[in-house]
mmCIF file of C-alpha atoms in Angstrom:
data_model
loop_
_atom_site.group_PDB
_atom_site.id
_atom_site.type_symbol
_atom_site.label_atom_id
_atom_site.label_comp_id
_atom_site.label_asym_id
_atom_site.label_seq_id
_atom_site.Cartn_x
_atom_site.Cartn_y
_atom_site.Cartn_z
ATOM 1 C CA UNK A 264 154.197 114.565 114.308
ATOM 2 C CA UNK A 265 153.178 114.294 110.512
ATOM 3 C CA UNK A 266 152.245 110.348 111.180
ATOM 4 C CA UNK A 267 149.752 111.286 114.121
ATOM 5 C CA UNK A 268 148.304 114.471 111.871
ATOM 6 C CA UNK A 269 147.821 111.825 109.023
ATOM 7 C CA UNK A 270 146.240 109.250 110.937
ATOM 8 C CA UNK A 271 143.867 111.355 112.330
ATOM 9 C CA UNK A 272 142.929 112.653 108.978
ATOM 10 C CA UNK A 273 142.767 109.257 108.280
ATOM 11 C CA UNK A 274 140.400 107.886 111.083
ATOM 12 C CA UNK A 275 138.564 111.129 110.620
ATOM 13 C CA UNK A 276 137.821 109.970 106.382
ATOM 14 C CA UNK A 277 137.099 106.535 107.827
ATOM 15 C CA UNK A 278 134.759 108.095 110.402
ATOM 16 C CA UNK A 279 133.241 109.755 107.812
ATOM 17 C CA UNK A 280 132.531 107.210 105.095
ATOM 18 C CA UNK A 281 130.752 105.483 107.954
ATOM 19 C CA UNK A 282 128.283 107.973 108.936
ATOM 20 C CA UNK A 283 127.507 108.588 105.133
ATOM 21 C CA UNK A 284 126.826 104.581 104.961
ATOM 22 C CA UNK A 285 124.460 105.059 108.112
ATOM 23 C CA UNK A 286 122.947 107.661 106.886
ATOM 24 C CA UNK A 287 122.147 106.105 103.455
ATOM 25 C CA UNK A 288 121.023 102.373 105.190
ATOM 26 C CA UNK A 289 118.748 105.117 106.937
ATOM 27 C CA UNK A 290 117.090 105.897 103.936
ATOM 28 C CA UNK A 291 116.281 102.944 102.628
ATOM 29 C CA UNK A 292 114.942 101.914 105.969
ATOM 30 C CA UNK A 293 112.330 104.450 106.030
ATOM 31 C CA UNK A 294 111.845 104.265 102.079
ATOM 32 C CA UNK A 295 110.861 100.120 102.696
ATOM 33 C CA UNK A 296 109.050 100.985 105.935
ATOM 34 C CA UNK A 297 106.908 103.293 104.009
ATOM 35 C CA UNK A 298 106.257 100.380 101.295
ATOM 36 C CA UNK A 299 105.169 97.834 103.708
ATOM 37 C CA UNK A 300 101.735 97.806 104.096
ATOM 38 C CA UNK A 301 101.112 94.900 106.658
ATOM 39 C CA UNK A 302 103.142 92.230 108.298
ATOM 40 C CA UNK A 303 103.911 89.099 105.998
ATOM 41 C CA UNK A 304 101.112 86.350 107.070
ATOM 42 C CA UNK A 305 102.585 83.640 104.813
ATOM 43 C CA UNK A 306 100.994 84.187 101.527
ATOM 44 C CA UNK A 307 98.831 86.719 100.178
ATOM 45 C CA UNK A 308 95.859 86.357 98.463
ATOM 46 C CA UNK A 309 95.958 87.604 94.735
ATOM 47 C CA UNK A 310 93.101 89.661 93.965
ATOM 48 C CA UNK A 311 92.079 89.734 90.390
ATOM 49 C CA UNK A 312 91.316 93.343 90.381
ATOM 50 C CA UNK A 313 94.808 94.080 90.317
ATOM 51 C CA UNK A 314 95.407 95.047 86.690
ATOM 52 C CA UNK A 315 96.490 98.489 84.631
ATOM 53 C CA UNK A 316 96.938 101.173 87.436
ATOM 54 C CA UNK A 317 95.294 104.514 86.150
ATOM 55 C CA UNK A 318 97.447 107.026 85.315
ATOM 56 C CA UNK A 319 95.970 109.058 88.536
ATOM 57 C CA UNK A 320 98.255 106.783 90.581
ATOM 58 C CA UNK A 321 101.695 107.937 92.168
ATOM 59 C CA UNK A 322 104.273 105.799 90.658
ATOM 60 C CA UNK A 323 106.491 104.046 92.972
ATOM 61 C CA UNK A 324 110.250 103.948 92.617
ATOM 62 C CA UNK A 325 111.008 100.799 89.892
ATOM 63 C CA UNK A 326 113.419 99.567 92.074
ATOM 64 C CA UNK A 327 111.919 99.186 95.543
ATOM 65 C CA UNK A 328 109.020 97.785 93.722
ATOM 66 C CA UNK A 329 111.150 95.421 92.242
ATOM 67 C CA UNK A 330 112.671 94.269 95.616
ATOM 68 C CA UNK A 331 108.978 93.989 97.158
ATOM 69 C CA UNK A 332 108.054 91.800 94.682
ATOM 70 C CA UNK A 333 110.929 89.752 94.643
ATOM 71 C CA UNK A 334 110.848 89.663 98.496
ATOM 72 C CA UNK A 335 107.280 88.048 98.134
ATOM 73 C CA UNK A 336 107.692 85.566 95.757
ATOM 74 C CA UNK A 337 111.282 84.735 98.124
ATOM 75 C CA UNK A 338 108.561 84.457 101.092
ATOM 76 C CA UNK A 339 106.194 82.493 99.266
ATOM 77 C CA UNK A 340 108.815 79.940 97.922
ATOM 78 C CA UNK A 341 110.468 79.568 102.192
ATOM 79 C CA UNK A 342 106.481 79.208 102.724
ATOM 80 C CA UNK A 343 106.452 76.150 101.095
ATOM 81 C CA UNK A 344 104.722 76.756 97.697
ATOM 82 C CA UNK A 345 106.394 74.781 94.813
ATOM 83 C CA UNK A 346 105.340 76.965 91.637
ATOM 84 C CA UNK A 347 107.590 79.714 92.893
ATOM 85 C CA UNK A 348 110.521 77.751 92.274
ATOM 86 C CA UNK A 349 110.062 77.938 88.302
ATOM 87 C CA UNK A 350 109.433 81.958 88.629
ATOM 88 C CA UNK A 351 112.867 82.076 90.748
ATOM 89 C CA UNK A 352 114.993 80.270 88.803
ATOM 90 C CA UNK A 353 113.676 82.166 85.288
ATOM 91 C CA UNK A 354 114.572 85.623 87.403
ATOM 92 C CA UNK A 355 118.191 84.751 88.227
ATOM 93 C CA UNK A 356 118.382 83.522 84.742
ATOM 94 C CA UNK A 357 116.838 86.474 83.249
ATOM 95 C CA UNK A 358 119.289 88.861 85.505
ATOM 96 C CA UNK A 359 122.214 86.308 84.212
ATOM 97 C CA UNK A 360 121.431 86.985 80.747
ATOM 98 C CA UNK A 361 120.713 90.631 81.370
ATOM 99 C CA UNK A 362 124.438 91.009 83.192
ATOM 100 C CA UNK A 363 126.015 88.640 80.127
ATOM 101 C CA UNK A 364 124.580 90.807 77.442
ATOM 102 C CA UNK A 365 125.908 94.011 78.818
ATOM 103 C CA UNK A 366 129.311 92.614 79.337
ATOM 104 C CA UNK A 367 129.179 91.761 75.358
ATOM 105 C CA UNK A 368 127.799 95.230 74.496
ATOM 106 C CA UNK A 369 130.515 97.406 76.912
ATOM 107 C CA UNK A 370 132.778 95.322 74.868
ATOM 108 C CA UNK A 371 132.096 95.804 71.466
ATOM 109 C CA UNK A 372 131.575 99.596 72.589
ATOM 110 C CA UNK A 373 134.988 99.591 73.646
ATOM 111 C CA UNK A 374 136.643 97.987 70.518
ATOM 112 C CA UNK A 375 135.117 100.002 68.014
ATOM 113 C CA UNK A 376 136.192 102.962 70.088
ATOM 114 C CA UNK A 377 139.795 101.978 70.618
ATOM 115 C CA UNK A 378 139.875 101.234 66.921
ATOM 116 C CA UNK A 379 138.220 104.649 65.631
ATOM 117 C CA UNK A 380 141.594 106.274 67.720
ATOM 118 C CA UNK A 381 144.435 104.256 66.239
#
């Protein structure tokens, strides 16, 4: 009887972690549906007004700004156009060096900490 009790409880968890994991891919669903603007039409024109936003602006989150971005210049490179390819690669490498330096930092964090305590 205690085996069927606990593997209800846990089905029910599992059940549970799921609908939290819909609920959050819900989110960012209707957070990126609110972003996009228009349909992609292979690549968009750049205007040159686009500059310093005024401080009057709403800020967007960082992050789903980040992902549009890097979504367009992923569209523009399957489009076809060659000078993406340089901006790609220097973005994975910038994110490699980013991740790399952090490591080395969490590190030396952690040693000076373990040796302050013994």
């Amino acid at each position: 009887m205690y085996s069927a009790l606990k593997k209800s409880k846990a089905i029910e968890k599992r059940r549970k972690k799921i609908d939290k994991e819909l609920a959050l891919l819900n989110n960012d669903i209707k957070s990126l549906e609110k972003t996009v603007q228009h349909p992609f039409s292979g690549s968009r024109p750049k205007l040159k007004s686009e500059g310093k936003k005024s401080p009057s602006e709403p800020r967007e989150n960082d992050s789903v700004s980040r992902v549009g971005k890097k979504d367009d210049r992923l569209g523009e490179y399957l489009s076809g156009n060659i000078h993406d390819v340089g901006s790609m690669k220097n973005e994975r490498r910038l994110q490699r060096n980013k991740a790399i330096t952090m490591i080395i930092v969490v590190i030396i964090v952690a040693l000076l900490i373990w040796r302050r305590f013994l």
